[in-house]
Amino acid sequence: MTDQIALFETNIQSLALLHRGKVRDIYAVNNDKLLIVQTDRLSAFDVILPTPVPGKGRLLTALSSFWFEKLDHIIPNHLTGIAPESVVTEMEREQVAGRAFVVKRLKSLPVEAIVRGYVVGSGWKDYQRTGAICGIALPAGLQEAAKLPGGAIFTPSTKAVAGAHDENISFSEVETLLGGDLAAQVRDKAIALYVEAADYAITKGIIIADTKFEFGLDDADGLYLIDEALTPDSSRFWPADQYAPGKNPPSYDKQFVRDWLETQDWNKKSPAPALPPDILAKTAEKYLQALHRLRS
């Protein structure tokens, strides 16, 4: 990955730019389709880092594409199958090659659908403080990184803009936002997606400790999986052969970057510190390892 030229930001003049997110640039193709480009930007603690990871966008696109296809029997996704190169000018094709999707234009739901299978990260901190995660009571005495004894749980959060922090919310708050029926559908689909993906990943030597999904509605209120799916940006991937309860295992995801940032004199607000070359190279290697293992 690191021998590639990094794309920090796209510059597509032939389409209207709608939004630059933490990682993705989104353009309008027409009234019912969007072009989503996965840049090489990296965010941590909800802040965009100044150092892009060369090739990361292409890797995330390949991995999302793999999962969208593998899991589309559970829920339809937003892909259209239209080649991204066909909706931009010839001069702009390099910006989208291998790192973009043309997708259905759907109404994004205002909830991050987080599913956890293990007690780790903010969930571990919540459990230590309250004996629960997002209000879901858990047995006493669980260790850090322990597998949840009752199976995966749905722990939603709000969607934060760049520079702001997501906030965990209860399921009852999701019901208030979405309505009871849709909230239940989102919860059940998110858990089903996680369970199937986690069951597959363990056969490849990877534990998916937790992940985040996003969903959208079409004009007929049909529910779709959108954004990305089960990548190192939205999931915690652990090597199964190095897992043991009681400690946070090494990971294939950007936890490596988070751990480095925690050692820096930084208040977790923009601007973030630049990543040194060795951290950048190791991060790229971790992402690549995850893709190769899962698609092998």
PDB file of C-alpha atoms in Angstrom, residues 35-194:
ATOM      1  CA  LEU A  35     -20.731   8.633  -6.108  1.00  0.00           C
ATOM      2  CA  ILE A  36     -18.959   7.725  -2.867  1.00  0.00           C
ATOM      3  CA  VAL A  37     -15.160   7.903  -3.001  1.00  0.00           C
ATOM      4  CA  GLN A  38     -13.052   6.300  -0.275  1.00  0.00           C
ATOM      5  CA  THR A  39     -10.074   8.596   0.211  1.00  0.00           C
ATOM      6  CA  ASP A  40      -6.915   7.657   2.092  1.00  0.00           C
ATOM      7  CA  ARG A  41      -7.866   9.906   5.024  1.00  0.00           C
ATOM      8  CA  LEU A  42      -7.778   8.357   8.461  1.00  0.00           C
ATOM      9  CA  SER A  43      -9.752   9.515  11.474  1.00  0.00           C
ATOM     10  CA  ALA A  44      -9.276   8.689  15.131  1.00  0.00           C
ATOM     11  CA  PHE A  45     -11.243   9.933  18.132  1.00  0.00           C
ATOM     12  CA  ASP A  46     -13.543  11.573  15.561  1.00  0.00           C
ATOM     13  CA  VAL A  47     -10.738  13.809  14.265  1.00  0.00           C
ATOM     14  CA  ILE A  48      -9.318  13.606  10.727  1.00  0.00           C
ATOM     15  CA  LEU A  49      -5.584  12.974  10.928  1.00  0.00           C
ATOM     16  CA  PRO A  50      -3.284  15.060   8.718  1.00  0.00           C
ATOM     17  CA  THR A  51      -1.438  11.971   7.460  1.00  0.00           C
ATOM     18  CA  PRO A  52      -3.260   9.807   4.852  1.00  0.00           C
ATOM     19  CA  VAL A  53      -2.546   6.070   4.531  1.00  0.00           C
ATOM     20  CA  PRO A  54      -1.593   5.366   0.888  1.00  0.00           C
ATOM     21  CA  GLY A  55      -3.927   2.820  -0.725  1.00  0.00           C
ATOM     22  CA  LYS A  56      -6.283   2.670   2.253  1.00  0.00           C
ATOM     23  CA  GLY A  57      -9.312   3.811   0.249  1.00  0.00           C
ATOM     24  CA  ARG A  58      -8.872   1.073  -2.311  1.00  0.00           C
ATOM     25  CA  LEU A  59      -8.472  -1.521   0.419  1.00  0.00           C
ATOM     26  CA  LEU A  60     -11.638  -0.365   2.220  1.00  0.00           C
ATOM     27  CA  THR A  61     -13.536  -0.442  -1.064  1.00  0.00           C
ATOM     28  CA  ALA A  62     -12.386  -3.995  -1.811  1.00  0.00           C
ATOM     29  CA  LEU A  63     -13.266  -5.220   1.668  1.00  0.00           C
ATOM     30  CA  SER A  64     -16.666  -3.509   1.738  1.00  0.00           C
ATOM     31  CA  SER A  65     -17.453  -4.951  -1.679  1.00  0.00           C
ATOM     32  CA  PHE A  66     -16.578  -8.417  -0.375  1.00  0.00           C
ATOM     33  CA  TRP A  67     -18.893  -8.077   2.635  1.00  0.00           C
ATOM     34  CA  PHE A  68     -21.743  -6.422   0.717  1.00  0.00           C
ATOM     35  CA  GLU A  69     -21.839  -9.429  -1.612  1.00  0.00           C
ATOM     36  CA  LYS A  70     -21.424 -11.999   1.157  1.00  0.00           C
ATOM     37  CA  LEU A  71     -24.182 -10.554   3.334  1.00  0.00           C
ATOM     38  CA  ASP A  72     -26.745  -9.343   0.799  1.00  0.00           C
ATOM     39  CA  HIS A  73     -29.071 -12.259   1.612  1.00  0.00           C
ATOM     40  CA  ILE A  74     -29.577 -10.680   5.063  1.00  0.00           C
ATOM     41  CA  ILE A  75     -30.363  -7.173   3.828  1.00  0.00           C
ATOM     42  CA  PRO A  76     -30.028  -5.387   0.475  1.00  0.00           C
ATOM     43  CA  ASN A  77     -27.247  -2.821   0.140  1.00  0.00           C
ATOM     44  CA  HIS A  78     -26.943   0.482  -1.677  1.00  0.00           C
ATOM     45  CA  LEU A  79     -24.660  -0.656  -4.522  1.00  0.00           C
ATOM     46  CA  THR A  80     -25.910  -0.157  -8.089  1.00  0.00           C
ATOM     47  CA  GLY A  81     -23.206  -2.055  -9.995  1.00  0.00           C
ATOM     48  CA  ILE A  82     -22.486   1.026 -12.126  1.00  0.00           C
ATOM     49  CA  ALA A  83     -18.776   1.547 -12.778  1.00  0.00           C
ATOM     50  CA  PRO A  84     -17.555   4.728 -11.033  1.00  0.00           C
ATOM     51  CA  GLU A  85     -15.282   5.507 -13.993  1.00  0.00           C
ATOM     52  CA  SER A  86     -18.400   5.852 -16.167  1.00  0.00           C
ATOM     53  CA  VAL A  87     -19.849   8.816 -14.249  1.00  0.00           C
ATOM     54  CA  VAL A  88     -16.782  11.097 -14.249  1.00  0.00           C
ATOM     55  CA  THR A  89     -14.603  12.548 -16.991  1.00  0.00           C
ATOM     56  CA  GLU A  90     -11.626  10.683 -18.395  1.00  0.00           C
ATOM     57  CA  MET A  91      -9.251  13.026 -16.532  1.00  0.00           C
ATOM     58  CA  GLU A  92     -10.993  12.196 -13.222  1.00  0.00           C
ATOM     59  CA  ARG A  93     -11.052   8.413 -13.523  1.00  0.00           C
ATOM     60  CA  GLU A  94      -7.813   7.886 -11.593  1.00  0.00           C
ATOM     61  CA  GLN A  95      -9.433   9.492  -8.544  1.00  0.00           C
ATOM     62  CA  VAL A  96     -12.212   6.880  -8.470  1.00  0.00           C
ATOM     63  CA  ALA A  97     -10.537   3.747  -9.872  1.00  0.00           C
ATOM     64  CA  GLY A  98     -10.797   0.941  -7.316  1.00  0.00           C
ATOM     65  CA  ARG A  99     -11.884   3.275  -4.530  1.00  0.00           C
ATOM     66  CA  ALA A 100     -15.463   4.313  -5.266  1.00  0.00           C
ATOM     67  CA  PHE A 101     -19.036   3.077  -5.510  1.00  0.00           C
ATOM     68  CA  VAL A 102     -22.005   4.437  -7.419  1.00  0.00           C
ATOM     69  CA  VAL A 103     -24.849   3.914  -4.958  1.00  0.00           C
ATOM     70  CA  LYS A 104     -28.571   4.437  -4.577  1.00  0.00           C
ATOM     71  CA  ARG A 105     -29.464   7.798  -3.069  1.00  0.00           C
ATOM     72  CA  LEU A 106     -31.151   6.836   0.195  1.00  0.00           C
ATOM     73  CA  LYS A 107     -32.226   8.599   3.366  1.00  0.00           C
ATOM     74  CA  SER A 108     -29.510   7.906   5.935  1.00  0.00           C
ATOM     75  CA  LEU A 109     -30.756   7.019   9.422  1.00  0.00           C
ATOM     76  CA  PRO A 110     -29.423   9.266  12.233  1.00  0.00           C
ATOM     77  CA  VAL A 111     -28.013   6.355  14.242  1.00  0.00           C
ATOM     78  CA  GLU A 112     -24.715   4.468  14.283  1.00  0.00           C
ATOM     79  CA  ALA A 113     -25.683   0.795  14.546  1.00  0.00           C
ATOM     80  CA  ILE A 114     -22.892  -0.601  16.725  1.00  0.00           C
ATOM     81  CA  VAL A 115     -22.766  -4.293  17.578  1.00  0.00           C
ATOM     82  CA  ARG A 116     -20.412  -5.661  20.225  1.00  0.00           C
ATOM     83  CA  GLY A 117     -19.391  -9.255  20.785  1.00  0.00           C
ATOM     84  CA  TYR A 118     -16.668  -8.510  23.338  1.00  0.00           C
ATOM     85  CA  VAL A 119     -16.186  -6.176  26.315  1.00  0.00           C
ATOM     86  CA  VAL A 120     -13.610  -3.712  25.029  1.00  0.00           C
ATOM     87  CA  GLY A 121     -12.965  -0.048  24.261  1.00  0.00           C
ATOM     88  CA  SER A 122     -15.632   2.366  25.459  1.00  0.00           C
ATOM     89  CA  GLY A 123     -17.778  -0.662  26.301  1.00  0.00           C
ATOM     90  CA  TRP A 124     -15.166  -1.852  28.796  1.00  0.00           C
ATOM     91  CA  LYS A 125     -15.011   1.601  30.394  1.00  0.00           C
ATOM     92  CA  ASP A 126     -18.805   1.695  30.620  1.00  0.00           C
ATOM     93  CA  TYR A 127     -18.897  -1.802  32.138  1.00  0.00           C
ATOM     94  CA  GLN A 128     -16.263  -0.949  34.741  1.00  0.00           C
ATOM     95  CA  ARG A 129     -18.228   2.124  35.761  1.00  0.00           C
ATOM     96  CA  THR A 130     -21.799   0.771  35.653  1.00  0.00           C
ATOM     97  CA  GLY A 131     -21.756  -3.015  35.244  1.00  0.00           C
ATOM     98  CA  ALA A 132     -23.545  -2.485  31.940  1.00  0.00           C
ATOM     99  CA  ILE A 133     -22.839  -1.360  28.372  1.00  0.00           C
ATOM    100  CA  CYS A 134     -25.210   1.323  27.077  1.00  0.00           C
ATOM    101  CA  GLY A 135     -27.656   0.358  29.803  1.00  0.00           C
ATOM    102  CA  ILE A 136     -27.565  -3.374  28.957  1.00  0.00           C
ATOM    103  CA  ALA A 137     -26.790  -5.150  32.238  1.00  0.00           C
ATOM    104  CA  LEU A 138     -24.018  -7.749  32.105  1.00  0.00           C
ATOM    105  CA  PRO A 139     -22.806 -10.413  34.554  1.00  0.00           C
ATOM    106  CA  ALA A 140     -20.327  -9.263  37.195  1.00  0.00           C
ATOM    107  CA  GLY A 141     -16.657 -10.176  37.013  1.00  0.00           C
ATOM    108  CA  LEU A 142     -16.069  -9.986  33.250  1.00  0.00           C
ATOM    109  CA  GLN A 143     -12.495  -9.298  32.183  1.00  0.00           C
ATOM    110  CA  GLU A 144     -11.385  -6.793  29.574  1.00  0.00           C
ATOM    111  CA  ALA A 145     -11.785  -8.251  26.056  1.00  0.00           C
ATOM    112  CA  ALA A 146     -14.016 -11.052  27.395  1.00  0.00           C
ATOM    113  CA  LYS A 147     -16.552 -12.499  24.979  1.00  0.00           C
ATOM    114  CA  LEU A 148     -20.047 -11.399  25.921  1.00  0.00           C
ATOM    115  CA  PRO A 149     -21.601 -14.454  27.572  1.00  0.00           C
ATOM    116  CA  GLY A 150     -25.105 -13.824  26.252  1.00  0.00           C
ATOM    117  CA  GLY A 151     -24.055 -13.164  22.665  1.00  0.00           C
ATOM    118  CA  ALA A 152     -23.701  -9.962  20.671  1.00  0.00           C
ATOM    119  CA  ILE A 153     -25.450  -6.798  21.829  1.00  0.00           C
ATOM    120  CA  PHE A 154     -26.704  -3.713  19.987  1.00  0.00           C
ATOM    121  CA  THR A 155     -25.188  -0.531  21.461  1.00  0.00           C
ATOM    122  CA  PRO A 156     -26.203   2.389  19.221  1.00  0.00           C
ATOM    123  CA  SER A 157     -24.779   5.891  19.174  1.00  0.00           C
ATOM    124  CA  THR A 158     -25.516   9.231  17.618  1.00  0.00           C
ATOM    125  CA  LYS A 159     -23.781  10.325  14.410  1.00  0.00           C
ATOM    126  CA  ALA A 160     -21.240  13.048  15.031  1.00  0.00           C
ATOM    127  CA  VAL A 161     -19.897  15.479  12.473  1.00  0.00           C
ATOM    128  CA  ALA A 162     -16.125  15.655  11.990  1.00  0.00           C
ATOM    129  CA  GLY A 163     -14.504  17.017  15.136  1.00  0.00           C
ATOM    130  CA  ALA A 164     -17.430  16.086  17.394  1.00  0.00           C
ATOM    131  CA  HIS A 165     -17.806  12.860  19.333  1.00  0.00           C
ATOM    132  CA  ASP A 166     -20.437  10.150  18.899  1.00  0.00           C
ATOM    133  CA  GLU A 167     -22.581   9.677  21.995  1.00  0.00           C
ATOM    134  CA  ASN A 168     -23.865   6.302  23.137  1.00  0.00           C
ATOM    135  CA  ILE A 169     -27.641   6.161  23.395  1.00  0.00           C
ATOM    136  CA  SER A 170     -30.143   3.642  24.740  1.00  0.00           C
ATOM    137  CA  PHE A 171     -32.402   1.512  22.578  1.00  0.00           C
ATOM    138  CA  SER A 172     -35.387   3.484  23.852  1.00  0.00           C
ATOM    139  CA  GLU A 173     -33.760   6.624  22.436  1.00  0.00           C
ATOM    140  CA  VAL A 174     -33.384   4.847  19.083  1.00  0.00           C
ATOM    141  CA  GLU A 175     -37.089   4.019  19.243  1.00  0.00           C
ATOM    142  CA  THR A 176     -37.812   7.708  19.804  1.00  0.00           C
ATOM    143  CA  LEU A 177     -35.660   8.666  16.807  1.00  0.00           C
ATOM    144  CA  LEU A 178     -36.835   5.972  14.389  1.00  0.00           C
ATOM    145  CA  GLY A 179     -40.066   4.548  15.744  1.00  0.00           C
ATOM    146  CA  GLY A 180     -40.390   1.182  17.438  1.00  0.00           C
ATOM    147  CA  ASP A 181     -40.715  -1.042  14.359  1.00  0.00           C
ATOM    148  CA  LEU A 182     -37.802   0.471  12.442  1.00  0.00           C
ATOM    149  CA  ALA A 183     -35.598   0.557  15.551  1.00  0.00           C
ATOM    150  CA  ALA A 184     -36.191  -3.167  16.081  1.00  0.00           C
ATOM    151  CA  GLN A 185     -35.493  -3.887  12.422  1.00  0.00           C
ATOM    152  CA  VAL A 186     -32.198  -1.979  12.548  1.00  0.00           C
ATOM    153  CA  ARG A 187     -31.161  -3.758  15.760  1.00  0.00           C
ATOM    154  CA  ASP A 188     -32.042  -7.226  14.466  1.00  0.00           C
ATOM    155  CA  LYS A 189     -30.412  -6.745  11.055  1.00  0.00           C
ATOM    156  CA  ALA A 190     -27.255  -5.275  12.610  1.00  0.00           C
ATOM    157  CA  ILE A 191     -26.874  -8.215  14.980  1.00  0.00           C
ATOM    158  CA  ALA A 192     -27.562 -10.734  12.186  1.00  0.00           C
ATOM    159  CA  LEU A 193     -24.922  -9.093   9.971  1.00  0.00           C
ATOM    160  CA  TYR A 194     -22.365  -9.089  12.772  1.00  0.00           C
TER     161      TYR A 194
END
